[in-house]
Amino acid sequence: MRKSKLITLIAFVIILIGAIPMILPFVWMISTSFKSLSDTMVFPPDFFPKTLRWENYTELFNLVPIKDWFLNSIFLSVMNSIGVIISSSLVAFGFVALNFKFKDFLFTLLLVTMMIPFEAVMIPQYILFNFFGWINTLYPLWVPSFFGAAYMIFFVRQFFKTISTSYIDAAKVDGANYWQIFYKIFIPLSYPVLVTVGLLTFINTWNYFLGPLIYLNTPSKMTIVSGLSFLSGQALGYWNYIMAGSTLAILPVIVLFLIAQKSIISGIELQGGIK
Amino acid sequence: MKSNIMFLLVVILSLAMSLTVIGKTNITFMVWGNIFEIQAYQRMVDKFNQSQKDVFVNLQSTSWGAYFQTLQNRIAANNAPDVFVMDGAYFDNFAKEGVFYNLTNLMKDIDLSKYYFEPTACEYNGIFYGAPKDITIGGILYYNKNLFDKAGLTYPNWDWTWQDWLDAAKKLTNIDANKWGMYIPTYGEGGLYQIIWGAGGHILNSDRTQFTLTTPDTLKGLQFMYDVRYKYYVNPSESYMQGLSDPFMTGNFGTVLGLSSSIVGYKSLPFKWGIAPIPKGPAGRYMSINQLSYVVSAQSKNIKADWQFIEFLIGPEGQKIMAENGQAIPALKSVVPVYFDNFPQATGLLDILNKSNEDPSILRDIPFTLSWYEWENMLESTLEYAWTNTMNPEKAASMAQQSCQKILDRALKQ
């Protein structure tokens, strides 16, 4: 008993030490968000601002269309999450439950697309979306998610494979078609993994920096993360405003993470109940 | 019945309105900038659109980091903006690829003597592709008046030589108190070029095909930059400078060489400051002039409208809006004083510009070539060995000479 307490204590200390470098950048960000511009350049740097400059936040709202940026970010993150959940679970189901020619080959091909860096397909993609007339709209940033995301398909497939094929066989005997097998057996069984997929996609989309910069060319159409780049120019970065904006930008993600943590756990419990 | 008539009226009205938009020639104008710069562009575009019956300009903007990637994508997609802003660093490469429309004939109507004009950022192989937008002066001396007053020193002036500079810097430096007499940036436009010029050296030969980094005069300049760091200890080492995005803003530096574009950020500094020309070197005093230009895409189908817009941008009206906004020094000389109304502390910079009108030789062009940004990066990273004291300047220079020459040779051959 005493021994296990000691181990807990040691583990706690180790985790605490590990947490400090993780949390330091966040503290720095929040601290800088209250400094005046010239104070952000002081060397050696002050860890805490001399005076709390709340105006950074109010001025930020007047300077940039931050409300639009938030709405755009929320819209894109939600649409991408929905798109990826639907498309990747459908495709993964196909790879697991159906038998067709070249199945393994197609799956390998899918995995290969994960290896191609975005920079390599950026220009062809741009040409394609330009052909659709989608430049300076939000479409290029969410429509593709409805056509699958390789990594998430892989992720969901790995989970689907753990579902016993006897479920499929039993459902077939009862007269269920594939569609029914999909949404009556696979989807309820994989709640936790789908929530995770949705959450990861949400956070990835929220933090996506390059895409909006490439496809959008009006400041008010930007997302919160990419829009903040308009506060830093060729010669000078308004770091106090950028940090105030960044502080606001990470809040929704943190809140979402705290909420979703619970639903992941409840999802796992649900799965246990069926078993 | 009433609502029907209303409906009909609305339909007719909206039809009429859409017709007037269709009747106009739409052109796109792409810029990079931070939110303040974009506001200035928006004002120029609005003013132009109000004055026009037949042309309508759409402003499109990206941040600096995304600009050239976006531009390349759009050119590849045959969807290039009609008019856009261009930086000297990439100018030659874009011109060579045939991205720009040839403005030579149209530029004949422009009296270039009224402008600060840097050919290397507007011309390629003798053909005009760009119209002058704004200027940046490099290698000007920012000084911290508070530190000078405290040390009882007189402010830098036009008589200052490198020796005067060094003497003052020694008095200003107090390493224990983290106070430094000077900082000479190690990138080309910020200080490196101007110090080399002041020593009598050059970066490239006159036709810009061969680097001249190991000539005795160039080395004299590099040696000076080394000595202030490791002989006199008045300029911190580069490892100390890591992570200091703008040394002058810290208030710990007596004098800092830099770019005129920095004054936007210095407006609300908590100490008094001023601007002086770079102190005279053994071979004279030279600062750099850099320019942004407005260019027209070779893909544009409305050259007449594009040019009409550019004439407005570089004309007194457009240049005045830019000057009032205070984000960039206009290229049109007559409007320059308007810009300085925003910056009473920067009169020293206005003096430099006025002096350059009498003696244009004090302002030299940045030695832009094909692949300039590539060799400039190489130059900075190889000379870094000297600034961190891992090599002597001579050795670092010969390394830079070889590596940069390789890049330039390849660029010129292609």
XYZ file of C-alpha atoms in Angstrom:
689
model
C 0.000 0.000 0.000
C 2.712 2.426 1.054
C 4.821 1.335 -1.889
C 2.105 2.091 -4.413
C 1.608 5.517 -2.861
C 5.300 6.191 -3.259
C 5.162 5.141 -6.901
C 2.194 7.441 -7.446
C 4.114 10.269 -5.858
C 7.174 9.664 -8.053
C 5.025 9.408 -11.151
C 3.275 12.610 -10.164
C 6.550 14.470 -9.795
C 7.824 13.177 -13.141
C 4.622 14.214 -14.870
C 4.769 17.592 -13.202
C 8.322 18.161 -14.406
C 7.271 17.090 -17.878
C 4.292 19.436 -17.774
C 6.344 22.541 -17.103
C 7.988 22.816 -20.563
C 4.600 21.988 -22.114
C 2.782 24.732 -20.284
C 5.509 27.379 -20.518
C 4.715 28.494 -24.093
C 1.066 28.966 -23.111
C 2.007 31.070 -20.131
C 4.322 33.064 -22.362
C 1.559 33.563 -24.920
C -0.914 34.818 -22.337
C 1.709 37.008 -20.700
C 2.704 38.582 -24.038
C -0.935 39.197 -24.878
C -1.029 41.754 -22.043
C 2.167 43.603 -22.969
C 2.584 46.755 -25.010
C 4.297 46.305 -28.365
C 7.610 47.735 -27.188
C 7.535 45.570 -24.058
C 7.363 42.460 -26.237
C 10.824 43.360 -27.557
C 12.510 43.922 -24.204
C 15.696 41.982 -23.695
C 16.230 40.110 -21.455
C 12.506 39.400 -21.733
C 10.141 40.000 -18.845
C 8.251 36.871 -18.054
C 5.288 38.799 -16.696
C 3.946 42.034 -18.134
C 4.701 45.216 -16.193
C 1.076 46.288 -16.385
C -1.885 44.303 -17.659
C -2.774 45.877 -20.982
C -6.355 44.664 -21.506
C -6.670 47.091 -24.423
C -4.812 44.566 -26.582
C -7.998 42.525 -26.631
C -10.442 45.349 -27.206
C -8.206 46.922 -29.851
C -7.864 43.569 -31.562
C -11.631 43.457 -32.084
C -11.524 46.866 -33.747
C -8.451 46.121 -35.824
C -9.431 42.865 -37.474
C -12.725 41.103 -38.289
C -12.141 38.556 -35.569
C -15.842 37.651 -35.272
C -15.915 36.620 -38.928
C -12.736 34.646 -38.412
C -14.259 32.728 -35.522
C -17.441 31.956 -37.443
C -15.405 30.757 -40.425
C -13.245 28.563 -38.210
C -16.278 27.060 -36.500
C -18.050 26.461 -39.804
C -15.018 24.786 -41.393
C -14.216 22.673 -38.345
C -17.780 21.423 -37.991
C -18.190 20.713 -41.707
C -14.869 18.903 -41.881
C -15.693 16.815 -38.828
C -19.053 15.790 -40.277
C -17.507 15.140 -43.675
C -14.641 13.058 -42.374
C -16.830 11.028 -40.008
C -19.281 10.150 -42.784
C -16.783 9.509 -45.553
C -14.091 7.693 -43.602
C -16.515 5.391 -41.806
C -18.233 4.499 -45.088
C -14.984 3.819 -46.906
C -13.531 1.912 -43.968
C -16.670 -0.203 -43.823
C -16.191 -1.049 -47.484
C -12.634 -2.164 -46.866
C -13.658 -4.342 -43.926
C -17.060 -5.832 -44.703
C -17.117 -6.083 -48.485
C -15.120 -8.359 -50.716
C -14.128 -7.012 -54.097
C -11.333 -7.237 -56.610
C -8.126 -5.277 -55.939
C -9.271 -4.541 -52.378
C -5.774 -4.836 -50.937
C -4.255 -2.960 -53.821
C -6.716 -0.095 -53.408
C -6.050 0.038 -49.707
C -2.296 0.204 -50.325
C -2.922 2.978 -52.835
C -4.862 4.833 -50.173
C -1.977 4.489 -47.762
C 0.448 5.722 -50.399
C -1.496 8.982 -50.716
C -0.686 9.623 -47.069
C 2.999 9.805 -47.981
C 2.570 12.615 -50.523
C 3.286 15.970 -48.924
C 0.740 18.739 -49.402
C 3.307 20.924 -51.181
C 3.465 18.408 -54.026
C -0.247 18.539 -54.784
C -0.828 22.152 -53.874
C -0.614 23.655 -57.358
C -2.642 20.945 -59.181
C -5.278 21.225 -56.461
C -5.317 24.978 -56.826
C -5.795 24.657 -60.579
C -8.672 22.227 -60.001
C -10.451 24.454 -57.498
C -9.842 27.455 -59.702
C -11.548 25.527 -62.511
C -14.566 25.078 -60.231
C -14.527 28.789 -59.487
C -13.943 28.110 -55.809
C -11.037 30.466 -55.196
C -11.721 32.955 -52.416
C -14.587 30.797 -51.131
C -14.577 28.367 -48.228
C -15.466 25.368 -50.466
C -11.898 24.093 -51.081
C -11.461 23.953 -47.327
C -14.369 21.665 -46.464
C -15.841 19.903 -49.521
C -12.835 17.541 -49.938
C -13.449 16.087 -46.484
C -16.667 14.523 -47.783
C -14.533 12.475 -50.163
C -12.473 10.815 -47.479
C -9.299 11.465 -45.564
C -6.695 8.732 -45.934
C -5.384 8.732 -42.403
C -8.839 8.705 -40.838
C -9.993 5.883 -43.131
C -7.011 3.886 -41.995
C -7.749 4.754 -38.386
C -11.428 3.722 -38.567
C -10.643 0.598 -40.573
C -8.251 -0.618 -37.903
C -11.059 -0.288 -35.390
C -13.689 -1.893 -37.635
C -11.403 -4.886 -38.057
C -11.700 -5.640 -34.358
C -15.468 -6.095 -34.774
C -16.118 -9.811 -35.066
C -17.268 -10.995 -38.495
C -19.833 -13.170 -36.742
C -21.847 -9.965 -36.207
C -21.959 -9.511 -39.961
C -22.850 -13.146 -40.545
C -25.563 -13.092 -37.878
C -27.036 -9.890 -39.320
C -27.025 -11.393 -42.804
C -28.906 -14.455 -41.524
C -31.476 -12.092 -40.032
C -31.902 -10.536 -43.452
C -30.019 -7.283 -42.965
C -28.448 -5.638 -45.992
C -25.008 -3.966 -45.911
C -26.461 -0.555 -45.233
C -28.282 -1.876 -42.181
C -25.183 -3.697 -41.002
C -23.296 -0.423 -41.324
C -25.527 1.848 -39.364
C -27.120 -0.647 -36.954
C -24.023 -2.594 -35.977
C -20.812 -0.841 -37.008
C -21.720 2.723 -36.163
C -23.076 2.040 -32.628
C -20.086 -0.192 -31.893
C -17.596 2.432 -32.939
C -18.899 5.565 -31.227
C -15.673 6.218 -29.351
C -13.508 5.976 -32.446
C -15.852 8.188 -34.467
C -15.867 10.791 -31.722
C -12.092 10.685 -31.736
C -12.023 11.073 -35.521
C -14.386 14.007 -35.276
C -12.383 15.612 -32.520
C -9.047 15.186 -34.279
C -10.480 16.557 -37.499
C -11.988 19.493 -35.663
C -8.684 20.384 -34.045
C -6.699 19.826 -37.248
C -9.057 22.035 -39.207
C -9.062 24.671 -36.515
C -5.268 24.791 -36.564
C -4.912 24.535 -40.351
C -2.730 27.441 -41.365
C -1.590 27.082 -44.963
C -4.840 26.197 -46.754
C -6.832 29.321 -45.908
C -3.846 31.490 -46.781
C -3.646 29.930 -50.230
C -7.305 29.780 -51.194
C -8.620 32.954 -49.591
C -7.631 36.484 -50.486
C -9.977 38.678 -48.490
C -9.127 39.248 -44.833
C -12.750 38.837 -43.665
C -12.975 35.344 -45.164
C -10.014 34.017 -43.180
C -10.057 31.626 -40.271
C -8.877 32.738 -36.863
C -5.520 30.959 -37.046
C -4.618 32.115 -40.561
C -6.149 35.541 -40.154
C -3.727 36.426 -37.387
C -0.961 36.377 -39.989
C -2.362 39.720 -41.186
C -0.966 41.228 -37.999
C 2.572 40.470 -38.979
C 4.094 42.120 -41.996
C 7.353 42.094 -43.891
C 9.071 44.385 -41.416
C 7.176 44.182 -38.166
C 5.012 41.759 -36.203
C 2.427 43.112 -33.771
C 3.210 40.359 -31.292
C 1.008 41.676 -28.510
C -2.065 41.524 -30.767
C -1.011 38.233 -32.312
C -0.702 36.674 -28.874
C -4.032 38.123 -27.728
C -5.614 36.634 -30.851
C -3.858 33.315 -30.296
C -5.092 33.166 -26.722
C -8.659 33.632 -27.942
C -8.076 31.154 -30.768
C -7.095 28.243 -28.545
C -9.958 28.680 -26.071
C -12.608 26.815 -28.129
C -10.223 23.940 -28.757
C -9.461 23.588 -25.077
C -13.139 23.710 -24.132
C -13.980 21.180 -26.818
C -11.251 18.883 -25.638
C -12.492 18.991 -22.067
C -16.040 18.159 -23.185
C -15.009 15.482 -25.651
C -12.817 13.739 -23.124
C -15.982 12.725 -21.299
C -17.760 11.489 -24.383
C -14.821 9.333 -25.348
C -14.975 7.660 -21.949
C -18.759 7.211 -22.148
C -18.318 5.777 -25.645
C -15.963 3.156 -24.320
C -18.432 2.289 -21.560
C -21.163 1.879 -24.155
C -19.043 -0.540 -26.086
C -18.459 -2.560 -22.922
C -22.216 -2.719 -22.348
C -22.882 -4.335 -25.716
C -20.292 -6.972 -25.082
C -51.461 44.315 -56.501
C -49.267 46.786 -54.695
C -46.773 44.085 -53.789
C -46.669 42.973 -57.401
C -45.683 46.430 -58.546
C -43.090 46.575 -55.803
C -41.744 43.236 -56.905
C -41.531 44.414 -60.526
C -39.746 47.556 -59.424
C -37.226 45.569 -57.429
C -36.589 43.289 -60.395
C -36.074 46.218 -62.760
C -33.866 48.006 -60.298
C -31.658 45.012 -59.616
C -31.419 44.306 -63.333
C -30.339 47.860 -63.975
C -27.801 47.665 -61.183
C -26.342 44.410 -62.416
C -26.130 45.856 -65.905
C -24.015 48.740 -64.696
C -21.645 46.253 -63.028
C -21.512 44.125 -66.162
C -20.817 47.243 -68.202
C -17.716 47.925 -66.139
C -14.333 46.401 -66.777
C -13.408 44.400 -63.696
C -9.762 44.108 -62.809
C -8.140 42.372 -59.861
C -5.395 43.921 -57.785
C -3.384 41.692 -55.459
C -1.243 42.911 -52.588
C 0.395 41.562 -49.495
C 0.333 43.342 -46.206
C -0.615 43.497 -42.594
C -4.026 44.808 -41.661
C -2.871 48.456 -41.646
C -1.265 48.243 -45.063
C -4.352 46.559 -46.483
C -6.488 49.391 -45.109
C -4.328 51.850 -47.055
C -4.695 49.839 -50.255
C -8.437 49.653 -49.687
C -8.613 53.433 -49.438
C -6.678 53.834 -52.693
C -8.903 51.322 -54.465
C -12.097 52.935 -53.141
C -10.942 56.358 -54.246
C -10.127 55.059 -57.703
C -13.419 53.190 -58.044
C -15.375 56.290 -57.064
C -13.695 58.280 -59.802
C -14.313 55.688 -62.504
C -17.310 54.981 -64.666
C -15.902 52.114 -66.681
C -13.371 50.348 -64.487
C -13.896 48.526 -61.214
C -10.950 47.266 -59.165
C -11.241 44.261 -56.839
C -8.698 44.283 -54.047
C -7.319 40.889 -53.070
C -4.841 40.557 -50.268
C -2.700 37.941 -48.597
C -0.212 38.083 -45.780
C 3.460 38.494 -46.664
C 4.216 34.856 -45.881
C 1.657 33.503 -48.345
C 1.991 36.047 -51.137
C 4.491 34.545 -53.533
C 3.118 31.032 -53.158
C -0.379 32.288 -53.903
C 0.924 34.259 -56.852
C 2.685 31.231 -58.318
C -0.430 29.099 -57.869
C -2.565 31.672 -59.601
C -0.165 32.074 -62.497
C -0.119 28.291 -62.931
C -3.923 28.255 -62.870
C -4.018 31.014 -65.508
C -5.835 33.147 -62.986
C -3.144 35.715 -62.225
C -4.289 39.046 -60.771
C -4.270 41.843 -63.371
C -2.199 44.239 -61.306
C -0.051 43.245 -58.352
C 2.729 44.432 -56.086
C 6.216 43.102 -56.673
C 9.325 42.899 -54.528
C 12.823 43.340 -55.958
C 13.972 40.060 -54.438
C 11.861 38.020 -56.852
C 11.574 40.555 -59.653
C 14.220 39.211 -62.034
C 13.080 35.619 -61.729
C 9.456 36.493 -62.415
C 10.424 38.786 -65.294
C 12.508 36.060 -66.868
C 9.587 33.631 -66.668
C 7.489 36.065 -68.676
C 5.061 36.756 -65.859
C 4.895 40.527 -66.451
C 3.406 42.604 -69.223
C 5.923 44.861 -71.002
C 5.216 48.413 -69.814
C 7.988 50.140 -71.770
C 5.687 52.056 -74.112
C 3.265 53.063 -71.397
C 6.043 54.186 -69.062
C 7.185 56.742 -71.655
C 4.443 59.067 -70.412
C 5.812 58.957 -66.866
C 8.407 61.528 -65.874
C 10.728 59.328 -63.856
C 12.825 62.264 -62.658
C 9.931 63.072 -60.319
C 10.347 59.704 -58.627
C 12.822 57.886 -56.490
C 13.472 55.179 -58.964
C 15.478 52.014 -58.587
C 15.816 50.332 -61.994
C 16.733 46.925 -60.581
C 13.270 46.569 -59.052
C 11.395 47.772 -62.152
C 13.457 46.736 -65.184
C 14.819 43.526 -66.540
C 17.114 43.385 -69.585
C 16.296 46.989 -70.383
C 12.544 46.456 -70.483
C 10.194 48.231 -68.071
C 7.937 45.840 -66.211
C 7.250 47.751 -63.011
C 6.101 51.218 -61.982
C 7.627 52.689 -58.801
C 5.412 52.287 -55.726
C 7.411 53.076 -52.599
C 10.960 53.125 -51.327
C 12.881 51.686 -48.406
C 16.203 53.178 -47.380
C 18.606 50.657 -45.884
C 21.603 51.168 -43.622
C 20.332 54.259 -41.832
C 21.513 54.863 -38.280
C 18.844 54.772 -35.568
C 20.072 56.217 -32.306
C 18.621 56.164 -28.823
C 18.607 59.779 -27.578
C 18.097 58.729 -23.948
C 21.285 56.676 -23.958
C 23.227 59.435 -25.733
C 22.014 62.038 -23.240
C 22.901 59.811 -20.325
C 26.440 59.351 -21.638
C 26.716 63.079 -22.374
C 27.423 62.475 -26.060
C 26.362 64.580 -29.031
C 23.980 62.933 -31.447
C 25.335 61.363 -34.661
C 25.452 63.751 -37.628
C 26.629 64.044 -41.216
C 30.250 64.508 -40.162
C 30.466 61.200 -38.360
C 33.026 58.685 -39.559
C 33.387 55.072 -38.584
C 35.942 56.205 -35.988
C 33.504 58.678 -34.374
C 30.893 55.956 -34.364
C 33.260 53.523 -32.689
C 34.376 56.082 -30.084
C 30.787 56.843 -29.142
C 29.908 53.164 -29.085
C 32.710 52.444 -26.654
C 31.315 55.068 -24.285
C 27.781 53.762 -24.679
C 28.638 50.134 -24.057
C 28.244 48.731 -20.586
C 28.128 44.965 -20.885
C 27.277 44.411 -17.211
C 24.237 46.666 -17.553
C 23.354 44.974 -20.864
C 23.853 48.213 -22.804
C 25.469 48.128 -26.222
C 26.995 50.865 -28.336
C 25.978 49.571 -31.721
C 24.465 46.834 -33.749
C 25.249 46.225 -37.421
C 22.770 43.740 -38.895
C 24.330 40.869 -40.787
C 21.812 40.731 -43.622
C 22.480 42.590 -46.852
C 20.008 45.425 -46.869
C 20.148 46.096 -43.131
C 23.831 46.926 -42.858
C 26.150 44.430 -44.520
C 26.000 45.949 -48.030
C 26.362 49.511 -46.786
C 29.398 48.726 -44.621
C 31.060 46.936 -47.532
C 30.316 49.914 -49.803
C 31.645 52.347 -47.212
C 34.903 50.407 -47.114
C 35.161 50.722 -50.912
C 34.150 47.167 -51.655
C 31.328 45.646 -53.627
C 29.165 42.562 -53.438
C 29.197 41.950 -57.181
C 31.140 43.283 -60.139
C 29.511 45.986 -62.244
C 27.641 43.658 -64.595
C 26.541 41.504 -61.650
C 27.973 38.213 -62.844
C 30.886 37.752 -60.422
C 30.981 38.098 -56.656
C 33.717 40.291 -55.239
C 33.586 39.205 -51.622
C 37.288 38.462 -51.224
C 38.690 41.710 -52.624
C 40.759 43.692 -50.096
C 38.204 46.520 -49.868
C 35.261 44.195 -49.268
C 37.294 42.406 -46.630
C 38.000 45.735 -44.957
C 34.275 46.160 -44.438
C 33.807 42.636 -43.137
C 36.775 43.108 -40.829
C 35.134 46.221 -39.358
C 31.961 44.259 -38.643
C 34.083 41.559 -37.023
C 36.155 43.996 -34.981
C 33.187 45.777 -33.430
C 32.104 42.373 -32.169
C 35.304 40.665 -31.091
C 37.951 43.366 -30.802
C 36.082 46.316 -29.293
C 33.093 44.428 -27.870
C 30.653 47.234 -28.625
C 28.338 45.078 -30.741
C 26.988 41.833 -29.223
C 27.869 38.507 -30.792
C 25.336 36.870 -33.092
C 24.622 34.135 -30.577
C 23.497 36.859 -28.168
C 21.281 38.317 -30.880
C 19.378 35.084 -31.416
C 15.731 35.592 -30.698
C 16.002 39.379 -30.629
C 13.633 40.296 -33.412
C 14.313 44.019 -33.214
C 17.309 45.085 -31.107
C 16.567 48.815 -31.273
C 13.134 48.375 -29.681
C 14.711 46.846 -26.569
C 16.157 50.248 -25.687
C 19.489 48.601 -24.898
C 21.282 49.786 -28.029
C 22.806 53.210 -28.581
C 22.967 52.946 -32.372
C 21.517 50.385 -34.735
C 21.763 50.243 -38.512
C 18.506 49.274 -40.166
C 15.734 49.864 -42.645
C 13.501 52.900 -42.961
C 10.449 50.626 -42.851
C 11.072 49.998 -39.135
C 9.894 53.449 -38.107
C 6.266 52.304 -38.268
C 6.952 50.092 -35.267
C 9.073 52.714 -33.490
C 6.304 55.291 -33.375
C 5.275 54.518 -29.804
C 8.630 53.554 -28.291
C 9.011 54.541 -24.640
C 12.283 56.408 -25.321
C 13.358 59.266 -27.590
C 15.152 58.381 -30.769
C 16.415 59.855 -34.012
C 17.790 58.927 -37.409
C 21.176 59.829 -38.880
C 22.900 58.720 -42.062
C 25.326 55.820 -41.816
C 28.718 57.161 -40.661
C 31.273 57.783 -43.394
C 33.565 54.868 -44.144
C 37.092 55.079 -45.579
C 35.617 55.160 -49.105
C 32.566 57.296 -48.457
C 28.976 57.081 -47.316
C 26.438 54.868 -49.054
C 22.968 53.745 -48.090
C 20.691 51.491 -50.083
C 17.457 52.284 -51.833
C 15.007 49.478 -52.388
C 11.706 49.682 -54.136
C 8.408 47.916 -54.505
C 6.718 48.145 -57.847
C 3.302 47.761 -59.412
C 3.308 45.278 -62.261
C 0.755 44.064 -64.791
C 0.283 40.380 -65.457
C 1.070 39.100 -68.944
C -2.185 37.134 -68.633
C -4.275 40.282 -68.185
C -6.902 41.042 -70.812
C -7.563 44.649 -69.809
C -4.212 46.342 -70.181
C -5.798 49.738 -70.746
C -7.753 49.584 -67.483
C -4.754 48.138 -65.639
C -2.576 51.016 -66.738
C -5.235 53.568 -65.886
C -5.268 52.150 -62.365
C -1.474 52.150 -62.087
C -1.338 55.763 -63.257
C -3.672 56.581 -60.375
C -1.594 54.557 -57.888
C 1.691 56.212 -58.781
C 0.084 59.610 -59.362
C -0.174 62.292 -56.683
C -3.569 61.104 -55.425
C -2.690 57.453 -54.920
C 0.750 58.240 -53.528
C -0.733 60.744 -51.098
C -3.159 58.198 -49.625
C -0.258 55.814 -49.129
C 1.841 58.557 -47.518
C -0.939 59.668 -45.165
C -1.444 56.112 -44.020
C 2.213 56.068 -42.983
C 3.011 52.478 -43.929
C 5.495 53.190 -46.740
C 7.499 56.111 -48.107
C 5.977 57.088 -51.467
C 8.208 56.956 -54.518
C 6.838 60.265 -55.825
C 9.249 62.862 -54.440
C 6.739 65.689 -54.081
C 4.553 63.616 -51.747
C 7.355 62.402 -49.471
C 6.961 65.225 -46.874
C 3.331 64.130 -46.317
C 4.627 60.801 -45.078
C 6.886 62.457 -42.530
C 3.982 64.326 -40.929
C 3.292 60.989 -39.233
C 6.811 60.668 -37.876
C 8.165 63.840 -36.296
C 11.049 61.828 -34.825
C 12.201 60.676 -38.250
C 13.198 64.039 -39.722
C 16.730 62.667 -40.015
C 15.436 60.313 -42.667
C 13.835 63.182 -44.588
C 17.233 64.928 -44.494
C 18.816 61.853 -46.063
C 16.234 61.862 -48.854
C 16.654 65.601 -49.440
C 20.447 65.241 -49.554
C 20.097 62.402 -52.018
C 18.235 64.752 -54.365
C 21.391 66.881 -54.556
C 23.777 63.943 -54.507
C 22.069 60.773 -55.760
C 25.292 58.775 -55.357
C 24.714 58.357 -51.608
C 21.863 55.943 -52.369
C 22.808 52.746 -54.140
C 20.620 50.032 -55.600
C 20.402 46.657 -53.938
C 22.413 44.269 -56.153
C 19.415 42.245 -57.285
C 20.072 39.430 -59.744
C 18.363 36.226 -60.735
C 18.037 33.987 -57.661
C 19.010 36.903 -55.431
C 17.068 35.541 -52.465
C 18.914 32.254 -52.792
C 22.440 33.656 -52.744
C 21.510 36.291 -50.155
C 20.504 33.463 -47.809
C 23.764 31.687 -48.575
C 25.744 34.883 -48.015
C 24.164 35.422 -44.614
C 24.604 31.851 -43.456
C 28.244 31.539 -44.559
C 29.319 34.920 -43.171
C 27.575 33.888 -39.954
C 30.725 31.853 -39.216
C 32.605 35.106 -38.843
C 29.902 36.790 -36.755
C 29.874 33.872 -34.309
C 33.677 33.882 -34.255
C 34.053 30.322 -35.520
C 36.066 31.577 -38.531
C 37.989 34.722 -39.353
C 36.226 37.069 -41.812
C 38.642 36.221 -44.608
C 37.896 32.535 -44.450
C 34.153 33.063 -44.147
C 34.261 35.452 -47.104
C 36.050 32.988 -49.358
C 33.520 30.363 -48.405
C 30.693 32.783 -49.168
C 32.364 33.748 -52.446
C 32.453 30.146 -53.665
C 28.974 29.147 -52.523
C 27.246 32.302 -53.777
C 29.077 32.204 -57.109
C 27.845 28.671 -57.633
C 24.248 29.753 -57.131
C 24.590 32.755 -59.424
C 26.353 30.760 -62.155
C 23.560 28.218 -62.156
C 20.907 30.943 -62.251
C 22.588 32.762 -65.141
C 23.122 29.591 -67.158
C 19.487 28.481 -67.060
